[in-house]
Short mmCIF file of C-alpha atoms in Angstrom, two decimals:
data_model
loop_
_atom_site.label_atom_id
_atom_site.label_comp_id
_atom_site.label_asym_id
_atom_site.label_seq_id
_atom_site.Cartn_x
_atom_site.Cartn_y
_atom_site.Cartn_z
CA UNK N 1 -11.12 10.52 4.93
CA UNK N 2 -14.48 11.14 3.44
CA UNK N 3 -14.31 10.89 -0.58
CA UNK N 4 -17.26 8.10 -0.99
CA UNK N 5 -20.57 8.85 -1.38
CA UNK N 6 -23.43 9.62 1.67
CA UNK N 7 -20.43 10.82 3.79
CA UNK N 8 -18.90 7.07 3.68
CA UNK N 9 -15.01 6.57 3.32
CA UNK N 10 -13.98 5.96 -0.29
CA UNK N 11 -13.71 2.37 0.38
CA UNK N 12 -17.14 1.83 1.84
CA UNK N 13 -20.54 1.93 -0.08
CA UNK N 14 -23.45 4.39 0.17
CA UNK N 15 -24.70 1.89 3.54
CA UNK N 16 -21.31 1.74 4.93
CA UNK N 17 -20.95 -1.98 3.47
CA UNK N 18 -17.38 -2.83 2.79
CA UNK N 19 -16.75 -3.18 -1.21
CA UNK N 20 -14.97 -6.66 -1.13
CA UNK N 21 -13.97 -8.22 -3.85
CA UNK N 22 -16.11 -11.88 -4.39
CA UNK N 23 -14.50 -14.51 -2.22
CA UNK N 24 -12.66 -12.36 0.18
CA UNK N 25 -14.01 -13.37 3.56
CA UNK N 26 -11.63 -11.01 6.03
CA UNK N 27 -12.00 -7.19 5.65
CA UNK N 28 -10.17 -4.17 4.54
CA UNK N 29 -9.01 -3.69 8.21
CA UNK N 30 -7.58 -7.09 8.53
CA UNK N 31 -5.69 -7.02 5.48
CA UNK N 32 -4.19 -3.94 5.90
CA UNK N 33 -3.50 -4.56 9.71
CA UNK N 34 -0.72 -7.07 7.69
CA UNK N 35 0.27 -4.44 5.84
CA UNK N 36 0.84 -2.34 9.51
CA UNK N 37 2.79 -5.44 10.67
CA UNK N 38 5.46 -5.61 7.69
CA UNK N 39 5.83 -1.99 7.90
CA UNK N 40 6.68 -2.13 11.81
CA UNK N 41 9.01 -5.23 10.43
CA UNK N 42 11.03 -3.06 8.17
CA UNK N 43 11.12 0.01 10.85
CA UNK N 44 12.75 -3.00 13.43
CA UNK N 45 15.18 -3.96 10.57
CA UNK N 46 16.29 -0.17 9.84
CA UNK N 47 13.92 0.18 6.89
CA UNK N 48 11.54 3.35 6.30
CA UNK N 49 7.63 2.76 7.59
CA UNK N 50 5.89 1.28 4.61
CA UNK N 51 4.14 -2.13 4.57
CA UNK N 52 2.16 -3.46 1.57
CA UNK N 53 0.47 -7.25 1.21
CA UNK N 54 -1.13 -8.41 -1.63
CA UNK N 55 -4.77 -10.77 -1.50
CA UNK N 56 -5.73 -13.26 -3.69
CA UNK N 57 -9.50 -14.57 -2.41
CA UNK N 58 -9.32 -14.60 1.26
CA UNK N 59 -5.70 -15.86 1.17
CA UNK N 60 -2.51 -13.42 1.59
CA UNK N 61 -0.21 -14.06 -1.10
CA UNK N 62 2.79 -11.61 -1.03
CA UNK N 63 4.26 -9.17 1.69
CA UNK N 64 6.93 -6.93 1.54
CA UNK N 65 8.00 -4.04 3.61
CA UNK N 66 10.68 -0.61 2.35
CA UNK N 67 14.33 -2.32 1.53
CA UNK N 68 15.53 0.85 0.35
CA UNK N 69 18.50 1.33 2.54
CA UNK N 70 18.71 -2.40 2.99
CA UNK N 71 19.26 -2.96 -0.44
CA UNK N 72 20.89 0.31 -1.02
CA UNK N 73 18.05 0.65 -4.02
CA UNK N 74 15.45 3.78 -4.39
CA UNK N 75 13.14 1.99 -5.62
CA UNK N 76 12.77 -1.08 -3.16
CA UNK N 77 9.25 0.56 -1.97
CA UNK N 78 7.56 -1.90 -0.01
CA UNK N 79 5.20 -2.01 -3.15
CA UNK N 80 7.87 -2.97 -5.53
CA UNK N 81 9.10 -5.54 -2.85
CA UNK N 82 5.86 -6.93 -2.10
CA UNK N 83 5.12 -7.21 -6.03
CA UNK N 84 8.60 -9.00 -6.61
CA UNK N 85 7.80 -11.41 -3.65
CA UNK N 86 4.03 -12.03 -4.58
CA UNK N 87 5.21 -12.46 -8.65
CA UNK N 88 8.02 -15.24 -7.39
CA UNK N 89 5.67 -17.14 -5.30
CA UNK N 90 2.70 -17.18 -8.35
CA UNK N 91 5.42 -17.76 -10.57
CA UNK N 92 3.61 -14.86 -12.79
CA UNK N 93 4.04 -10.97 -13.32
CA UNK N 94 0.18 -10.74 -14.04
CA UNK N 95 -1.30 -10.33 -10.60
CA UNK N 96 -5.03 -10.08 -11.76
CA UNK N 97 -7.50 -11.37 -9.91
CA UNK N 98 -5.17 -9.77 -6.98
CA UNK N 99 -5.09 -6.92 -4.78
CA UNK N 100 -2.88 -5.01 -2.55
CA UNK N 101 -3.04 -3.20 1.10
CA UNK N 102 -0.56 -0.36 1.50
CA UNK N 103 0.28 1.71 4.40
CA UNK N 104 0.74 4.62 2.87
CA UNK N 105 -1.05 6.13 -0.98
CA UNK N 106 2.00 4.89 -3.63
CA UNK N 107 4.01 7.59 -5.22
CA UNK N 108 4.47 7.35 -8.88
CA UNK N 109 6.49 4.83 -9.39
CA UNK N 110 4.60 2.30 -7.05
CA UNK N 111 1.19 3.18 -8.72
CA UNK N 112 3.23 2.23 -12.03
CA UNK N 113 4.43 -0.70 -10.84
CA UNK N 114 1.15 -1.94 -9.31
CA UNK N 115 -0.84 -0.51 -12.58
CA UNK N 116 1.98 -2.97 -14.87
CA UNK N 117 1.50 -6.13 -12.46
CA UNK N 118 -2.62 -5.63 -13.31
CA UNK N 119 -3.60 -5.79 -9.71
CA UNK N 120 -7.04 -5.02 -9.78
CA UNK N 121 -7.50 -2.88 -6.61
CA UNK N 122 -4.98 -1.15 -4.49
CA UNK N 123 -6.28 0.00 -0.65
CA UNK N 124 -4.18 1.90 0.95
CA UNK N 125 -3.84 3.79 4.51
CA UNK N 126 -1.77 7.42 5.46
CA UNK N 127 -1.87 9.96 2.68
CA UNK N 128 1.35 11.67 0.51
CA UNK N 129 0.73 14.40 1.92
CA UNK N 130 1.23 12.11 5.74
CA UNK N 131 4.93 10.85 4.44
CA UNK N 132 5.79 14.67 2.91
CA UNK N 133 5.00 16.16 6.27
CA UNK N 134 7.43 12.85 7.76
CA UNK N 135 10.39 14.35 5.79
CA UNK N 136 9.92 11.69 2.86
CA UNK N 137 10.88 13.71 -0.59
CA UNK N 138 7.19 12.63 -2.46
CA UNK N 139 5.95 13.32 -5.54
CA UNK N 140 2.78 15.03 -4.44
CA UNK N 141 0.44 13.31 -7.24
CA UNK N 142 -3.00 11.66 -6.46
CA UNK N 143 -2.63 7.95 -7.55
CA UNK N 144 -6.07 8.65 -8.66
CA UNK N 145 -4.75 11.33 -10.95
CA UNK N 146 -2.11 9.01 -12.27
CA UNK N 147 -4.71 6.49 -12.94
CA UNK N 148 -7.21 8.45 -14.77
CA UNK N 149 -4.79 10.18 -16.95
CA UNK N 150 -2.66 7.03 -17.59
CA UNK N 151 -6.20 5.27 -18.59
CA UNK N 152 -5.34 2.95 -15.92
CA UNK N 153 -8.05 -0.30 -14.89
CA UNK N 154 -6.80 -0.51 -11.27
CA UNK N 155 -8.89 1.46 -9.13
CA UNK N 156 -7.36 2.77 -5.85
CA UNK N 157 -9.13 3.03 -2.14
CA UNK N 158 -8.13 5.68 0.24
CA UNK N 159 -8.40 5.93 4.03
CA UNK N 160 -8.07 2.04 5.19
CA UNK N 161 -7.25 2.32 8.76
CA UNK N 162 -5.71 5.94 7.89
CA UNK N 163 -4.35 6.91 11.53
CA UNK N 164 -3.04 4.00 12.47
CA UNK N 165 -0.98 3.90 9.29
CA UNK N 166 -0.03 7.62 9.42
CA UNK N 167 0.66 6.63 13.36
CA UNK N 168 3.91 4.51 11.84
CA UNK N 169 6.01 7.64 10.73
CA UNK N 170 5.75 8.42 14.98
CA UNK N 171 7.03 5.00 15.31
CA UNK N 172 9.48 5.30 12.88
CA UNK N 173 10.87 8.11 14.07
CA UNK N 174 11.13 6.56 17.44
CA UNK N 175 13.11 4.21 16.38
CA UNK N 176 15.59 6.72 14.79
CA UNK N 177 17.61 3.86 12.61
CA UNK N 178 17.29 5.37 9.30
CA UNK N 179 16.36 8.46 7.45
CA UNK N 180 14.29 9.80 5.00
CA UNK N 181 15.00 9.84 1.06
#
C-alpha cells in the first residue's frame, strides 16, 4: 500500500531504505514473518488469524497470538496478549525502547493498549478494512486517526508484508474451527 513518499510503502523511505530503528539488524519482513507464524499458531489452536511480536534491538521479546475464544475474553487480541506476555517477561508495563509487528492494523482498543504500554512503533500487515471484509465486526478507524487525535507518540507503519498477512483470513477460514466476533 503506497502512503510514503516517492511512491514508497509507508514503512520505507524516499530511496526505498527500510526505517529501522538503531540496533535492529533483521528487517520489517522478518519480524513480521513471526508475527505470520503466531497467527497461523492461534488459527491451529482454534483462535482467530492475528499474530503480533514485539522487538527490542534485534532481539524478539514478546509473542502472542488471538485467545479470544480460548480465553472466552473479547479483548485477548493478539496485541493485548503479546503486550501481557512481553510486560511479564521485562517485568515492566513501559515497553519503550520497543516495538511491535502485527498481522493485521489494531482496532481501537489494541492501538490503546499499545499507545499505554509506550511502544514506540507499531508495523503492521492486512488492513481493517481486510478483517471487516473476513466477517470480523471492526471498528473501521485509522490507527493513524486514533493517534493523531489522541496526541499519541507511537507512530504506526502500514503495509508490512500486506498480502501475506491478509492471505491468513483464507487460511483461517480453511481451517473452519472458530468464528468471527
Amino acid at each position: 500500500m503506497d502512503g510514503g513518499r516517492c511512491g514508497e510503502p509507508a514503512w520505507r523511505g524516499c530511496r526505498g531504505a527500510l526505517l529501522i530503528p538503531s540496533g535492529m539488524a533483521q528487517s520489517h519482513e522478518h519480524w513480521m514473518r513471526l508475527a505470520i507464524e503466531q497467527a497461523r499458531k492461534g488459527i491451529h489452536s482454534g483462535q482467530s488469524p492475528f499474530g503480533a511480536v514485539v522487538v527490542r534491538g534485534d532481539a524478539l521479546v514478546g509473542s502472542g497470538h488471538n485467545e479470544v475464544w480460548h480465553r472466552t475474553d473479547p479483548t485477548a487480541h493478539a496485541e493485548v496478549v503479546c503486550i501481557q506476555n512481553t510486560a511479564r517477561a521485562l517485568r515492566t508495563i513501559d515497553l519503550g525502547g520497543c516495538v511491535m509487528y502485527t498481522t493485521t492494523e489494531p482496532c481501537p482498543m489494541c492501538a490503546s493498549a499499545i499507545h499505554w504500554s509506550r511502544l514506540d512503533a507499531v508495523y503492521f500487515g492486512a488492513s481493517i478494512a481486510d478483517a471487516d471484509n473476513a466477517g470480523f465486526h471492526e471498528l473501521s478507524v485509522p490507527i493513524e486517526e486514533i493517534y493523531t487525535k489522541g496526541g499519541s507518540t507511537t507512530r504506526a507503519f502500514r503495509g508490512v508484508l500486506a498480502k501475506e498477512c491478509a492471505a491468513l483470513f483464507a487460511e483461517w477460514r480453511a481451517a473452519a474451527k472458530c468464528g468471527t466476533y
